[in-house]
């Protein structure tokens, strides 16, 4: 019976995970997970593939130094019919600054008129986030949160002041701190206890769908009749099932319980799914990230480039890809230069690339490298020059099944080469802890990830300054020999940051960074991760775009944005 | 020489539940008795009269509430632990239930040999011989056939013999047996009593038997020995066995003997068994007054309800606690 | 000595062989124990994946077929049996050991100390064992526990029911008359505890040991499953995890045998344990076999 | 008087791991209406087996191999289950030996009465039931008010025994069989029950069969005594004859070993030896290993129960010989 | 009465100690409660995890300055006032979470227990009466095998078979989101249908163990003297099998029934995760994963209370229904 019911009403069924209970207050209990993008809107969406910004709440914007002037769309209304104005934006910024202590990158926000806001930022680095973050524009409508608005403004102000003083190395008085803590706590207490559902009987949101019913396992959103795209939109409701496990999602896809999802799925399962449900289609788009082997440079052994190089030659990255996620972009017979394969052409010329070392499986070469570096094979096990065996563990975050499969394969390949390698699972919830305390030898991680600002800078930052650098401790301030002389990656990043908009200069720097990365291997990229997107075409809805459609490149870091776009533009529509 | 082995002076046993006097239950009241080497003593009473309690107090398995107990002239409350170790094996106890008092998964040899090893410090071949000897003594034959058997291979009588043999492993001077024949077959009861008689005659062991079978008591004390009749935790009659059992004085003893079946069908058919006014076992508390038997006695008087009669001598070797004797 | 062995055989071993259930259970367990001891020596294992040959049907070359990685399932089962069985046996052993010691002590101690031990036992009864085990495992996760430590960790959450039962048993045995007789015969406390009391408990303890194997199996599989025990690719729990979750064997027709043979072996091993314990129960529980 | 129960060549055995226990081996006797018959014998001699065989209530591993049992003219052993069920308790009531555990611990006494009458399709309303049950309980001198609504747990052993007797009287059966009704009881209670049974017999016109291993109890109560030894009926006679002139050597020994108070203590003497195992009973006469009169013939041939001229029945070769060679009789038995 | 007071004091003591042990254990768990939230923030906002972590910490207001002892005292005093704590991850009181989810869990496990108990008792008695027949053999072998299957495997099998392949059962959840809970036959039916998967997964192994215990008890009771006596009185087989055998054989199981309810509270985690069922087991798994310590201790305490209370109830029930115990 459920089949019929679902088919008759115009709805889309999806899966996501959310912390329940949610009181309609994004600053209070729970949350809505992936439904977020249907409820709240950023100023714009950004399509990495075309580099194009798709205006959402903002019709337009002007950047003037650190000032960003945003012209709001005029016909935007909350789902209760209230008009969306500059005041709502200001209130939202105050709220998130007061309650989350972020983003202090916004120094000031002012309304010029009801449809124009002007942001003063601390640096232009933040522009992209300002425009695309789902929280900054529409989270806290003034008419909903008016009771707390003043207090929030005050707290945000003090918070910012303290922050800037600290940055500038000024002293912050104890009194100020206490005052801040007291006021911030007071506000937090009040806001946390505030249930929008209870007070308003609904949750007025600016997005195209309003949540009407959220239980622990299912979440129902109804179309926002006041949304500016309402007339084009043909889908009435969205139902989210809880993504409790990948298997559950597989099962739901087969049984048409959900219309689209992006779980990792072994090849044979996919084949079988197609047998069981012929409507099921799969496309894969780049996840704008790669899976890599990262090293703990605090451990002496991995500071030896010869070892890292040999590992790069030992591994057959094709096999690893096949086993772990067959749709992924293979890196076998390819470089390890910190750029995503799918984006490579944009940043490095083919000719220059050919000068780089290509890593394809070559065990003889690996042996040769090791022997030259003083390693010896004894009883089938390689030993370092100090006599110790080459022995380490590969840690992998347990819940990600593709990572685990990759790790198993890597361990096996290294083992059969003659390294003593073991695998260690990091259980759910422990990844941060383990990685940050450096309690690992080698690990599987996202190497370069470009979801934020799709530019190689993001990736290199991660490697040499950001998350990965923090975990691995790769000496990025040291100088490395390159055809261009001795260079330190850290310096190059600085330079790149400064020449971001100078395309030619930037490419030059990127080439240098790529060279260092490829030659000195702070990480070994295994494969470019893809999002395998499965959808039931023609069961409840139809109109899914082609795999090549650039709209899919919006998927990494929030696939619901794609669905939102598709629904809003009427591309996705119910079957007759 | 007659050695005084066990003496009980004014022993009382009260089971107390909480502090309320009413809930205290007097199970034994002013028990006095002496036991010399070579004595035979039978304690008779019905269920719930305190026989087991008395026997257990005698062998110090249970503490008394009041009074004194002497073993070989020594107050058992003042024994040093060494003395206790020496004396207590001399006074052995045989349980009523030969099924429960033997370890079910030990061989007969082990049951006898372990305490022998411990108490007599015998080992090796001697141990084996001594075990056989004990078994022969209690009439468990062929002894070597049974050595590796388990208690459940024996009949009830056999088990009781084994329990007796086990109590002999410490070379005791006194054996207190709590209803040793009640769980065994009629036709075997005689043999067990005969065994006790033998032990008493041959080894000069003092034997205390607790019985409710009056015929068996009479048979046991036929040659010599005393009988104690317990009612409601009190000794109501005491003296030379054959005398009391043939010519009882206390109304309770009379009823008891009168109720015992006799093997003469002619007599039995016509005799009228005297019925008591009540068959309840009296519960005595510190507040109870009068003779414990008064509620059932057919010849009670006002005095019986008020005053608890003391044990008084009516002739040599015969004491009775009744206002009317 | 020989005599003792004979008696032991007669009392404990022979009845087990005579009873059909326990014999069958014994055979199963014996088979797996032999497999754990000698299997890895006799049968080699190449874990290198061969993706092209994945999910091969059972054949002469691969008795259980191949798995998602194209590795022989049978050989993995053989190699994994060592960890699985040693952990299960050790953990059962420890839990029975702790349970017996605490239970006997409790049974023999009256009064205040007894009450305290009671509470102690009860506490371990009311704390739900599996989640507690998860937490303990998480606490010790990075400590690289060896099999003995791991089995202790499992045993901690399993001994309490046994201790409770044993203490109740000791309490009744203690009041049995032959214990009193032993005391009257001047026998020492150790004699009473170990010869008199424990002797009667042995079948019971043995029965529990076998019964525990089931729980410890489940626990150890669960631990690996959740990545909380040292990762071993051939551990049956890990294989099950791979089959069920990583490789989705349930969802493909091709991979069904992968899942099936892993589950089959787990179930058969536990089933063997259950059968043996049933048999032991029938053989040694006088109530079930009548008083012969 | 008329024969109410007639047993012919009853053979029953138990299946055990080690083999078969021949617990009733060719038992034949008949019981007259309104008499009291005692079955005596030592423990494990097969007394219970005989009466359970007669009533077809052997435990699951018990088997009746052969024999016929007539109740009046009805052959019991070949009756259909349902028919048999209807006879049970209504015509023949058997109060079992282990009476301490014979009541359902989770049911009140009154419910036992209720179940019993309902089983025999008697429709009494509650008042009538209580009235009837009280009547029977008073007969055994129990206080109905407190007993009827208590659980078996709350009763002492003697009380339970009496409850069972009361229960057995509720349908006023023709034949009442009691398995060791007094052996677990005190002297006074035992005397009381004996008295009670005597009265019952007088008042109720009932045929009573009871088992005891205390031959003295038989003397008190029975008209006839059947002596059982190792699965065989060795002597069946009137009580007077049994006690005054026991025929079978075992009966003699039994009477001599009784420690009754009215006996000459110096004459009390136990029977030597042990009772045989019924798994492999001795050949020929089962008593021969313990018998002082045993002759070679006893080892070989099993003596059958034989009617003597005076109506006594005995199974002993000595009396066979008597029939055959009349003169030897007096000198052999003294 | 005395007995009850003693028992209650005893159980309270047990509860306090257990809860304390749990508190210590949980608070020694490695991990950062803010991490789980940080991951989702990082994903939503395209930001580095480091930054997300800071936001997450602020959002859930983790204050690290409370000492262990202070925390413990606060926890205990809260607990005694019926306050199970404040979930850092869900940003709400644990009581609210419990109120929302416990009913579902109780619903499923009671249903499963009831179902398995009834079937188990029936089949157990049945097999005992049919001793030695093929049916008995099949049932008991099957029960043994079912017991040997790890419960999570069973759960996945049921989900795949009944929901995915046969489409007989809905795909998890408690009821479809479109429905507003009403008290109508239809809705109750839907609730039952949705609960069926988890109920089956829980009930099947349970049934097997009830069958086996019931069979053992029945066999034992059948050998009791009072059964033979009932036969001797000519009672009908039906009456004997019911009032005499069954009633006495069930008695020891009743205590186990309440206790097993208590224990299942703790063991339901995996099943709920697999069936996507909104019970507390779901939160339990989540709480461990995201290191929500206070939620974890809160749920643990709840389970311990559940076990303690059911133990107590079991004792009382036992006293009420078994006259033998009442007398003592
Ligand atoms: N531990 C105890 N607590 C309370 N009362 C007890 C205890 N032990 C025995 N009694 C009571 O003491 C009285 C005497 O008991 P005892 O066992 O000595 O009697 P007995 O004459 O040996 O009886 P039986 O013939 O039944 O063995 C009984 O009323 C009994 O209920
Ligand atoms: N259910 C049974 N299974 C096996 N053997 C049995 C069973 N019941 C009785 N026996 C054996 O059958 C023989 C006769 O037993 P029965 O109970 O008839 O003797 P009894 O004369 O009534 O003994 P008691 O005086 O002890 O009641 C004994 O050897 C006994 O061990
Ligand atoms: Mg006694
Ligand atoms: Mg009998
Ligand atoms: Ni439906």
mmCIF file of N, CA and C in Angstrom, chain B residues 4-6 35-39 58-59 71-72 88-93 167-168 170-177 204-208:
data_model
loop_
_atom_site.group_PDB
_atom_site.id
_atom_site.type_symbol
_atom_site.label_atom_id
_atom_site.label_comp_id
_atom_site.label_asym_id
_atom_site.label_seq_id
_atom_site.Cartn_x
_atom_site.Cartn_y
_atom_site.Cartn_z
ATOM 1 N N UNK B 4 33.290 -39.946 83.108
ATOM 2 C CA UNK B 4 32.173 -39.094 82.703
ATOM 3 C C UNK B 4 32.552 -38.401 81.390
ATOM 4 N N UNK B 5 31.817 -38.686 80.354
ATOM 5 C CA UNK B 5 32.212 -38.171 79.038
ATOM 6 C C UNK B 5 31.492 -36.869 78.695
ATOM 7 N N UNK B 6 30.198 -36.895 78.877
ATOM 8 C CA UNK B 6 29.419 -35.707 78.518
ATOM 9 C C UNK B 6 28.494 -35.390 79.668
ATOM 10 N N UNK B 35 26.628 -38.627 80.885
ATOM 11 C CA UNK B 35 26.899 -39.796 80.057
ATOM 12 C C UNK B 35 28.283 -40.321 80.417
ATOM 13 N N UNK B 36 28.312 -41.581 80.776
ATOM 14 C CA UNK B 36 29.586 -42.185 81.149
ATOM 15 C C UNK B 36 30.029 -43.134 80.066
ATOM 16 N N UNK B 37 31.295 -43.473 80.099
ATOM 17 C CA UNK B 37 31.778 -44.401 79.076
ATOM 18 C C UNK B 37 31.023 -45.717 79.210
ATOM 19 N N UNK B 38 30.713 -46.291 78.065
ATOM 20 C CA UNK B 38 30.001 -47.559 78.071
ATOM 21 C C UNK B 38 28.508 -47.436 78.300
ATOM 22 N N UNK B 39 28.015 -46.221 78.418
ATOM 23 C CA UNK B 39 26.581 -46.042 78.641
ATOM 24 C C UNK B 39 25.784 -46.267 77.365
ATOM 25 N N UNK B 58 24.647 -31.420 72.197
ATOM 26 C CA UNK B 58 25.570 -32.317 72.882
ATOM 27 C C UNK B 58 26.914 -32.415 72.168
ATOM 28 N N UNK B 59 26.873 -32.471 70.839
ATOM 29 C CA UNK B 59 28.127 -32.621 70.112
ATOM 30 C C UNK B 59 28.655 -31.265 69.650
ATOM 31 N N UNK B 71 32.631 -31.709 78.391
ATOM 32 C CA UNK B 71 33.163 -32.905 77.732
ATOM 33 C C UNK B 71 34.349 -33.360 78.551
ATOM 34 N N UNK B 72 34.339 -34.568 78.926
ATOM 35 C CA UNK B 72 35.430 -35.113 79.751
ATOM 36 C C UNK B 72 35.720 -34.154 80.910
ATOM 37 N N UNK B 88 36.879 -32.769 70.207
ATOM 38 C CA UNK B 88 35.651 -32.903 69.432
ATOM 39 C C UNK B 88 35.592 -34.174 68.584
ATOM 40 N N UNK B 89 36.698 -34.647 68.025
ATOM 41 C CA UNK B 89 36.574 -35.910 67.288
ATOM 42 C C UNK B 89 36.176 -37.087 68.176
ATOM 43 N N UNK B 90 36.362 -36.936 69.451
ATOM 44 C CA UNK B 90 36.021 -38.045 70.357
ATOM 45 C C UNK B 90 34.512 -38.196 70.494
ATOM 46 N N UNK B 91 33.829 -37.153 70.140
ATOM 47 C CA UNK B 91 32.376 -37.200 70.261
ATOM 48 C C UNK B 91 31.788 -37.105 68.869
ATOM 49 N N UNK B 92 31.304 -38.188 68.366
ATOM 50 C CA UNK B 92 30.847 -38.224 66.975
ATOM 51 C C UNK B 92 29.334 -38.250 66.873
ATOM 52 N N UNK B 93 28.903 -37.881 65.699
ATOM 53 C CA UNK B 93 27.472 -37.700 65.465
ATOM 54 C C UNK B 93 27.094 -38.444 64.191
ATOM 55 N N UNK B 167 32.063 -42.463 61.326
ATOM 56 C CA UNK B 167 32.185 -41.808 62.624
ATOM 57 C C UNK B 167 33.216 -42.528 63.496
ATOM 58 N N UNK B 168 33.528 -43.762 63.137
ATOM 59 C CA UNK B 168 34.515 -44.485 63.936
ATOM 60 C C UNK B 168 35.948 -44.136 63.549
ATOM 61 N N UNK B 170 37.565 -41.571 63.831
ATOM 62 C CA UNK B 170 38.305 -40.712 64.761
ATOM 63 C C UNK B 170 38.535 -41.403 66.097
ATOM 64 N N UNK B 171 38.180 -42.686 66.145
ATOM 65 C CA UNK B 171 38.333 -43.398 67.403
ATOM 66 C C UNK B 171 37.542 -42.733 68.514
ATOM 67 N N UNK B 172 36.247 -42.560 68.347
ATOM 68 C CA UNK B 172 35.490 -41.757 69.299
ATOM 69 C C UNK B 172 35.194 -42.514 70.587
ATOM 70 N N UNK B 173 34.773 -41.747 71.592
ATOM 71 C CA UNK B 173 34.325 -42.376 72.828
ATOM 72 C C UNK B 173 32.812 -42.311 72.963
ATOM 73 N N UNK B 174 32.245 -41.345 72.258
ATOM 74 C CA UNK B 174 30.796 -41.222 72.295
ATOM 75 C C UNK B 174 30.279 -41.171 70.857
ATOM 76 N N UNK B 175 29.204 -41.877 70.607
ATOM 77 C CA UNK B 175 28.534 -41.676 69.325
ATOM 78 C C UNK B 175 27.099 -41.251 69.607
ATOM 79 N N UNK B 176 26.735 -40.126 69.052
ATOM 80 C CA UNK B 176 25.360 -39.673 69.180
ATOM 81 C C UNK B 176 24.713 -39.879 67.816
ATOM 82 N N UNK B 177 23.674 -40.679 67.772
ATOM 83 C CA UNK B 177 23.045 -40.955 66.480
ATOM 84 C C UNK B 177 21.615 -40.434 66.495
ATOM 85 N N UNK B 204 33.253 -50.542 74.335
ATOM 86 C CA UNK B 204 32.898 -49.718 75.479
ATOM 87 C C UNK B 204 32.568 -48.285 75.076
ATOM 88 N N UNK B 205 32.025 -48.149 73.857
ATOM 89 C CA UNK B 205 31.634 -46.827 73.384
ATOM 90 C C UNK B 205 30.338 -46.407 74.058
ATOM 91 N N UNK B 206 30.268 -45.153 74.454
ATOM 92 C CA UNK B 206 28.999 -44.645 74.953
ATOM 93 C C UNK B 206 28.133 -44.332 73.736
ATOM 94 N N UNK B 207 26.916 -44.835 73.716
ATOM 95 C CA UNK B 207 26.052 -44.629 72.556
ATOM 96 C C UNK B 207 24.800 -43.874 72.978
ATOM 97 N N UNK B 208 24.544 -42.795 72.288
ATOM 98 C CA UNK B 208 23.298 -42.067 72.506
ATOM 99 C C UNK B 208 22.460 -42.220 71.249
#
